[in-house]
Coordinates of C-alpha atoms in Angstrom, one line a residue:
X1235 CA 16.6 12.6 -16.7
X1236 CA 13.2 12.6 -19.1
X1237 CA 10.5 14.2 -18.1
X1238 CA 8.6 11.5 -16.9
X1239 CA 11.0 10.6 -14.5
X1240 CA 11.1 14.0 -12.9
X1241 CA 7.3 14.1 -13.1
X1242 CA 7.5 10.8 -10.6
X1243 CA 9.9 12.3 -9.0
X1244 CA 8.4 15.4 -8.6
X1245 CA 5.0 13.3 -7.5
X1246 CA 7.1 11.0 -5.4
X1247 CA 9.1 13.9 -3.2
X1248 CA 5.2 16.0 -3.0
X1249 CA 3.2 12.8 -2.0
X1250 CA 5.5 11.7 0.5
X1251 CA 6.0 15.4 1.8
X1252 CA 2.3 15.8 2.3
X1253 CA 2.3 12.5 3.9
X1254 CA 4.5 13.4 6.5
X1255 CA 2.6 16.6 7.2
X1256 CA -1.1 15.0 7.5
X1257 CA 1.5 12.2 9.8
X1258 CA 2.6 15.2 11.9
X1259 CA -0.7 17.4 11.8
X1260 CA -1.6 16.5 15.9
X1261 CA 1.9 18.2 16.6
X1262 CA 1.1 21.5 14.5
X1263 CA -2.7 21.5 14.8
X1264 CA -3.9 19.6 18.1
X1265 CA -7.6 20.3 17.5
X1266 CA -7.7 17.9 14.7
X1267 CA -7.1 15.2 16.8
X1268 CA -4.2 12.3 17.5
X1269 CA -4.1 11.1 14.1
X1270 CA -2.9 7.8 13.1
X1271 CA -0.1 7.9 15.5
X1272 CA -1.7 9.1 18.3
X1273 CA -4.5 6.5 17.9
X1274 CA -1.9 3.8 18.1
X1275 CA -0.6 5.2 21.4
X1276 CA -4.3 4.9 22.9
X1277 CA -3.5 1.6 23.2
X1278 CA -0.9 0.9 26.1
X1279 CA 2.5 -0.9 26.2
X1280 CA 3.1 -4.0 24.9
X1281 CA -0.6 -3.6 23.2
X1282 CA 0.8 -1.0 20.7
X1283 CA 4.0 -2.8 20.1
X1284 CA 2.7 -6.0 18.9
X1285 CA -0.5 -4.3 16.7
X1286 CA 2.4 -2.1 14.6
X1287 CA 4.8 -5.4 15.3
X1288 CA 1.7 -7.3 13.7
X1289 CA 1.5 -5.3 10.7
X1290 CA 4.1 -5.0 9.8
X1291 CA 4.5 -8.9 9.7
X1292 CA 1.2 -9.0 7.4
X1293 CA 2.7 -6.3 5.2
X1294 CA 6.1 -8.8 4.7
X1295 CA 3.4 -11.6 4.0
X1296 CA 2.5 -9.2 1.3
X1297 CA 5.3 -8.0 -0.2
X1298 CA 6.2 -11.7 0.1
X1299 CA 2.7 -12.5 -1.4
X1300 CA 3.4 -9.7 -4.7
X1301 CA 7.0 -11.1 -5.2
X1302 CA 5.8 -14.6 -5.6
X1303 CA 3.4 -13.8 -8.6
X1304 CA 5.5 -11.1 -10.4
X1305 CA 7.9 -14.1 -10.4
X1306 CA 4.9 -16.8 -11.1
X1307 CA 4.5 -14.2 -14.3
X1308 CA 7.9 -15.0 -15.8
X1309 CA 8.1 -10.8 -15.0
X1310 CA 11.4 -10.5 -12.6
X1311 CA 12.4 -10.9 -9.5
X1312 CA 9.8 -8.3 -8.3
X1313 CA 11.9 -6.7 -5.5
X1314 CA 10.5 -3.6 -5.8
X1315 CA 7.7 -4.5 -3.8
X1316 CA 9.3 -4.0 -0.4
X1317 CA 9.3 -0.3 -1.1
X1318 CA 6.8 -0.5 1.0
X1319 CA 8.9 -0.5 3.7
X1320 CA 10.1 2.7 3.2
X1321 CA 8.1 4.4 5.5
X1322 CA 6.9 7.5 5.0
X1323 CA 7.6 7.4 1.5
X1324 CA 5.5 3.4 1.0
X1325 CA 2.2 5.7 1.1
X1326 CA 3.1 6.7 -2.9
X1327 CA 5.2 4.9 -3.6
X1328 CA 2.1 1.4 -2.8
X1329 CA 0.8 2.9 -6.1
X1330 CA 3.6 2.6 -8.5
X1331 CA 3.8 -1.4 -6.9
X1332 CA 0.8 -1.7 -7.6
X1333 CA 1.1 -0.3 -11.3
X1334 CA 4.6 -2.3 -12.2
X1335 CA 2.5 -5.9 -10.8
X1336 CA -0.3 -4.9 -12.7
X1337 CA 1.7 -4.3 -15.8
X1338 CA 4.2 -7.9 -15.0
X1339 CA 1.0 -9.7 -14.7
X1340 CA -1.2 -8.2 -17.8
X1341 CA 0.2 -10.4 -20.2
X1342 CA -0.8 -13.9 -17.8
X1343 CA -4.2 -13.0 -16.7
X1344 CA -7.4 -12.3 -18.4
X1345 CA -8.7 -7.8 -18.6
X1346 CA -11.8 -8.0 -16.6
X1347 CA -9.0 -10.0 -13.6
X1348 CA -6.6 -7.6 -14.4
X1349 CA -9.4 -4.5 -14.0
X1350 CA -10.2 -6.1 -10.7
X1351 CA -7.2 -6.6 -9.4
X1352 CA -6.0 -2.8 -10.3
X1353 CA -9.6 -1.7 -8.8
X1354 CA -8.6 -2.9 -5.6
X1355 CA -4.7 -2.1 -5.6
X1356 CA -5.4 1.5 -6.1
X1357 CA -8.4 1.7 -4.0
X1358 CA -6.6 0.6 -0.7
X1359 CA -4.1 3.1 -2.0
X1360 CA -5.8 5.8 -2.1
X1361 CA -7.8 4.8 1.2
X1362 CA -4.5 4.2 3.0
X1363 CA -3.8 7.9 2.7
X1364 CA -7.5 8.9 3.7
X1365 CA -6.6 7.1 7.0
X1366 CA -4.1 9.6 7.5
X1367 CA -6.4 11.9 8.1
X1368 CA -8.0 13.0 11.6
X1369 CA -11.5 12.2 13.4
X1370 CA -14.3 9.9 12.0
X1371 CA -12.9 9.7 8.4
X1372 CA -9.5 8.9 8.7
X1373 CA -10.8 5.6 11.1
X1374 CA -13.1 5.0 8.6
X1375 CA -10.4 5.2 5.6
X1376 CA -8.5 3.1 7.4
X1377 CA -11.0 0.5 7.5
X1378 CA -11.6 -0.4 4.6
X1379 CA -8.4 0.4 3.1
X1380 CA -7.6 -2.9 5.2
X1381 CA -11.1 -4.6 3.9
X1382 CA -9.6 -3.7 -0.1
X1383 CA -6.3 -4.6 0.8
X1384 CA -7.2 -7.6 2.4
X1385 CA -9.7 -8.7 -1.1
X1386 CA -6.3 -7.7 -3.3
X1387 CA -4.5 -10.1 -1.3
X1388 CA -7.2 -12.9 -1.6
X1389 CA -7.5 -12.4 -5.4
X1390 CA -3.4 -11.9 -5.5
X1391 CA -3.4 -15.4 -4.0
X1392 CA -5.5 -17.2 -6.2
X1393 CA -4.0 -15.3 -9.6
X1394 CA -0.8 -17.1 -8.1
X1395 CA -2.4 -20.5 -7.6
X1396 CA -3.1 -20.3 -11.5
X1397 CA 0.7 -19.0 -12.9
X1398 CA 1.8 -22.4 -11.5

Protein backbone atom coordinates (compact mmCIF):
# COMPACT_ATOMS: atom_id res chain seq x y z
CA UNK A 1 0.00 0.00 0.00
CA UNK A 2 1.65 3.81 -0.98
CA UNK A 3 1.46 6.20 1.24
CA UNK A 4 -1.15 8.03 0.03
CA UNK A 5 -3.48 5.33 0.35
CA UNK A 6 -2.76 4.86 3.93
CA UNK A 7 -2.87 8.55 4.49
CA UNK A 8 -6.81 8.22 3.13
CA UNK A 9 -6.97 5.48 5.00
CA UNK A 10 -5.65 6.76 7.89
CA UNK A 11 -8.12 10.10 7.29
CA UNK A 12 -10.93 7.83 6.38
CA UNK A 13 -10.83 5.33 9.61
CA UNK A 14 -10.14 9.02 11.94
CA UNK A 15 -13.05 11.02 10.25
CA UNK A 16 -15.47 8.50 10.47
CA UNK A 17 -14.32 7.56 14.20
CA UNK A 18 -14.84 11.15 15.22
CA UNK A 19 -18.05 11.07 13.52
CA UNK A 20 -19.40 8.42 15.43
CA UNK A 21 -18.31 10.01 18.64
CA UNK A 22 -19.84 13.68 18.01
CA UNK A 23 -23.11 10.94 16.67
CA UNK A 24 -22.90 9.38 20.19
CA UNK A 25 -21.82 12.60 22.32
CA UNK A 26 -25.77 12.85 24.08
CA UNK A 27 -25.03 9.24 25.39
CA UNK A 28 -21.51 10.13 27.00
CA UNK A 29 -22.06 13.84 27.61
CA UNK A 30 -26.04 14.67 28.12
CA UNK A 31 -25.43 18.34 28.86
CA UNK A 32 -24.60 18.96 25.31
CA UNK A 33 -27.75 18.26 24.28
CA UNK A 34 -29.77 15.46 21.91
CA UNK A 35 -27.67 15.89 18.97
CA UNK A 36 -28.71 15.08 15.56
CA UNK A 37 -30.30 11.93 16.58
CA UNK A 38 -32.00 13.04 19.42
CA UNK A 39 -33.45 15.97 17.49
CA UNK A 40 -34.94 13.56 14.99
CA UNK A 41 -36.70 11.72 17.84
CA UNK A 42 -38.43 15.10 18.95
CA UNK A 43 -40.53 14.44 16.36
CA UNK A 44 -43.04 11.47 17.11
CA UNK A 45 -43.84 8.25 15.28
CA UNK A 46 -44.50 8.03 11.88
CA UNK A 47 -43.21 11.90 11.75
CA UNK A 48 -39.63 10.77 12.22
CA UNK A 49 -39.87 7.75 10.04
CA UNK A 50 -40.89 9.47 6.88
CA UNK A 51 -38.35 12.81 7.48
CA UNK A 52 -35.19 10.13 7.69
CA UNK A 53 -37.42 7.86 5.07
CA UNK A 54 -37.53 11.23 3.01
CA UNK A 55 -33.96 11.80 3.00
CA UNK A 56 -32.79 9.36 2.38
CA UNK A 57 -34.99 9.19 -0.91
CA UNK A 58 -33.48 12.83 -1.85
CA UNK A 59 -30.00 11.55 -1.13
CA UNK A 60 -30.71 8.38 -3.83
CA UNK A 61 -32.00 11.34 -6.20
CA UNK A 62 -28.50 12.50 -5.62
CA UNK A 63 -26.35 9.82 -5.96
CA UNK A 64 -28.65 9.09 -8.93
CA UNK A 65 -28.19 12.89 -9.94
CA UNK A 66 -23.82 12.46 -9.60
CA UNK A 67 -23.99 9.11 -11.52
CA UNK A 68 -25.70 10.53 -14.43
CA UNK A 69 -23.12 13.31 -15.12
CA UNK A 70 -19.90 11.36 -14.25
CA UNK A 71 -21.40 9.16 -16.96
CA UNK A 72 -22.68 12.39 -19.24
CA UNK A 73 -18.62 13.15 -18.83
CA UNK A 74 -17.55 10.02 -20.77
CA UNK A 75 -15.67 9.48 -16.96
CA UNK A 76 -17.19 5.85 -15.76
CA UNK A 77 -19.84 4.37 -14.51
CA UNK A 78 -19.59 6.66 -11.34
CA UNK A 79 -20.67 4.08 -8.79
CA UNK A 80 -18.78 5.29 -6.17
CA UNK A 81 -21.14 7.87 -5.44
CA UNK A 82 -23.52 5.74 -3.27
CA UNK A 83 -20.75 5.59 -0.74
CA UNK A 84 -22.79 7.77 0.66
CA UNK A 85 -24.83 5.32 1.87
CA UNK A 86 -22.37 4.01 4.08
CA UNK A 87 -23.51 5.56 7.07
CA UNK A 88 -21.36 6.66 9.43
CA UNK A 89 -18.52 6.49 7.26
CA UNK A 90 -20.66 8.84 3.95
CA UNK A 91 -19.74 11.92 6.41
CA UNK A 92 -15.79 11.62 4.79
CA UNK A 93 -16.08 9.79 2.61
CA UNK A 94 -19.06 12.85 0.70
CA UNK A 95 -15.59 14.61 0.20
CA UNK A 96 -13.64 12.21 -1.75
CA UNK A 97 -17.24 11.99 -4.10
CA UNK A 98 -17.11 15.10 -4.44
CA UNK A 99 -13.30 15.24 -5.42
CA UNK A 100 -13.43 12.02 -8.00
CA UNK A 101 -16.84 14.12 -9.84
CA UNK A 102 -14.91 17.08 -9.73
CA UNK A 103 -11.92 15.54 -11.32
CA UNK A 104 -14.36 13.22 -14.09
CA UNK A 105 -15.97 16.36 -14.98
CA UNK A 106 -12.86 18.95 -15.22
CA UNK A 107 -12.07 18.03 -18.56
CA UNK A 108 -16.05 18.87 -19.87
CA UNK A 109 -16.77 21.98 -18.05
CA UNK A 110 -15.25 25.39 -18.04
CA UNK A 111 -12.56 26.45 -14.33
CA UNK A 112 -14.60 29.17 -12.99
CA UNK A 113 -17.94 26.16 -13.24
CA UNK A 114 -15.70 23.75 -12.03
CA UNK A 115 -14.45 26.25 -8.94
CA UNK A 116 -18.17 26.67 -8.29
CA UNK A 117 -19.24 23.53 -8.28
CA UNK A 118 -16.17 22.25 -5.88
CA UNK A 119 -17.04 25.54 -3.68
CA UNK A 120 -20.30 24.13 -3.00
CA UNK A 121 -19.41 20.17 -2.86
CA UNK A 122 -17.03 20.76 -0.18
CA UNK A 123 -18.89 23.44 1.58
CA UNK A 124 -22.01 21.18 2.36
CA UNK A 125 -19.36 18.80 3.32
CA UNK A 126 -17.81 20.29 5.64
CA UNK A 127 -21.21 21.86 7.05
CA UNK A 128 -22.73 18.41 7.13
CA UNK A 129 -20.25 17.55 9.88
CA UNK A 130 -20.84 20.97 11.76
CA UNK A 131 -24.48 19.72 11.99
CA UNK A 132 -23.20 17.03 14.03
CA UNK A 133 -22.55 19.02 16.53
CA UNK A 134 -24.91 20.04 19.63
CA UNK A 135 -27.13 23.26 20.42
CA UNK A 136 -27.64 26.35 18.19
CA UNK A 137 -24.63 25.52 15.77
CA UNK A 138 -25.13 22.16 14.84
CA UNK A 139 -29.04 23.26 13.73
CA UNK A 140 -27.59 25.97 12.05
CA UNK A 141 -24.80 23.74 10.22
CA UNK A 142 -27.33 21.67 9.24
CA UNK A 143 -29.08 24.30 7.54
CA UNK A 144 -27.33 25.39 5.23
CA UNK A 145 -25.43 22.40 4.61
CA UNK A 146 -28.96 21.49 3.03
CA UNK A 147 -29.16 25.24 1.31
CA UNK A 148 -25.33 24.29 -0.41
CA UNK A 149 -26.27 20.96 -1.02
CA UNK A 150 -29.33 21.77 -2.50
CA UNK A 151 -27.39 24.86 -5.01
CA UNK A 152 -24.70 21.78 -5.85
CA UNK A 153 -27.55 19.79 -6.98
CA UNK A 154 -29.17 22.70 -9.08
CA UNK A 155 -25.83 23.50 -10.72
CA UNK A 156 -25.13 19.48 -10.98
CA UNK A 157 -28.41 19.45 -12.92
CA UNK A 158 -27.84 21.92 -15.32
CA UNK A 159 -23.83 20.87 -15.92
CA UNK A 160 -25.81 17.59 -16.99
CA UNK A 161 -28.30 19.27 -19.25
CA UNK A 162 -25.09 20.50 -21.21
CA UNK A 163 -22.93 16.93 -21.46
CA UNK A 164 -25.91 15.83 -23.55
Amino acid sequence: MTRTALLHLAIRVLGTTLVVVLLSAPLWVPGWGPGLIGEIGLVPFPGNLAIIAGFLVLVALYCLTLQRLVRRAGAGSGASVWWMFAIPANFVEDFYIVQRVGAAIAPRIGTAELGWWRWLGFGWCILQLVSLLPGELGRVGGALAILLWLAQWVLTLSITRRLR
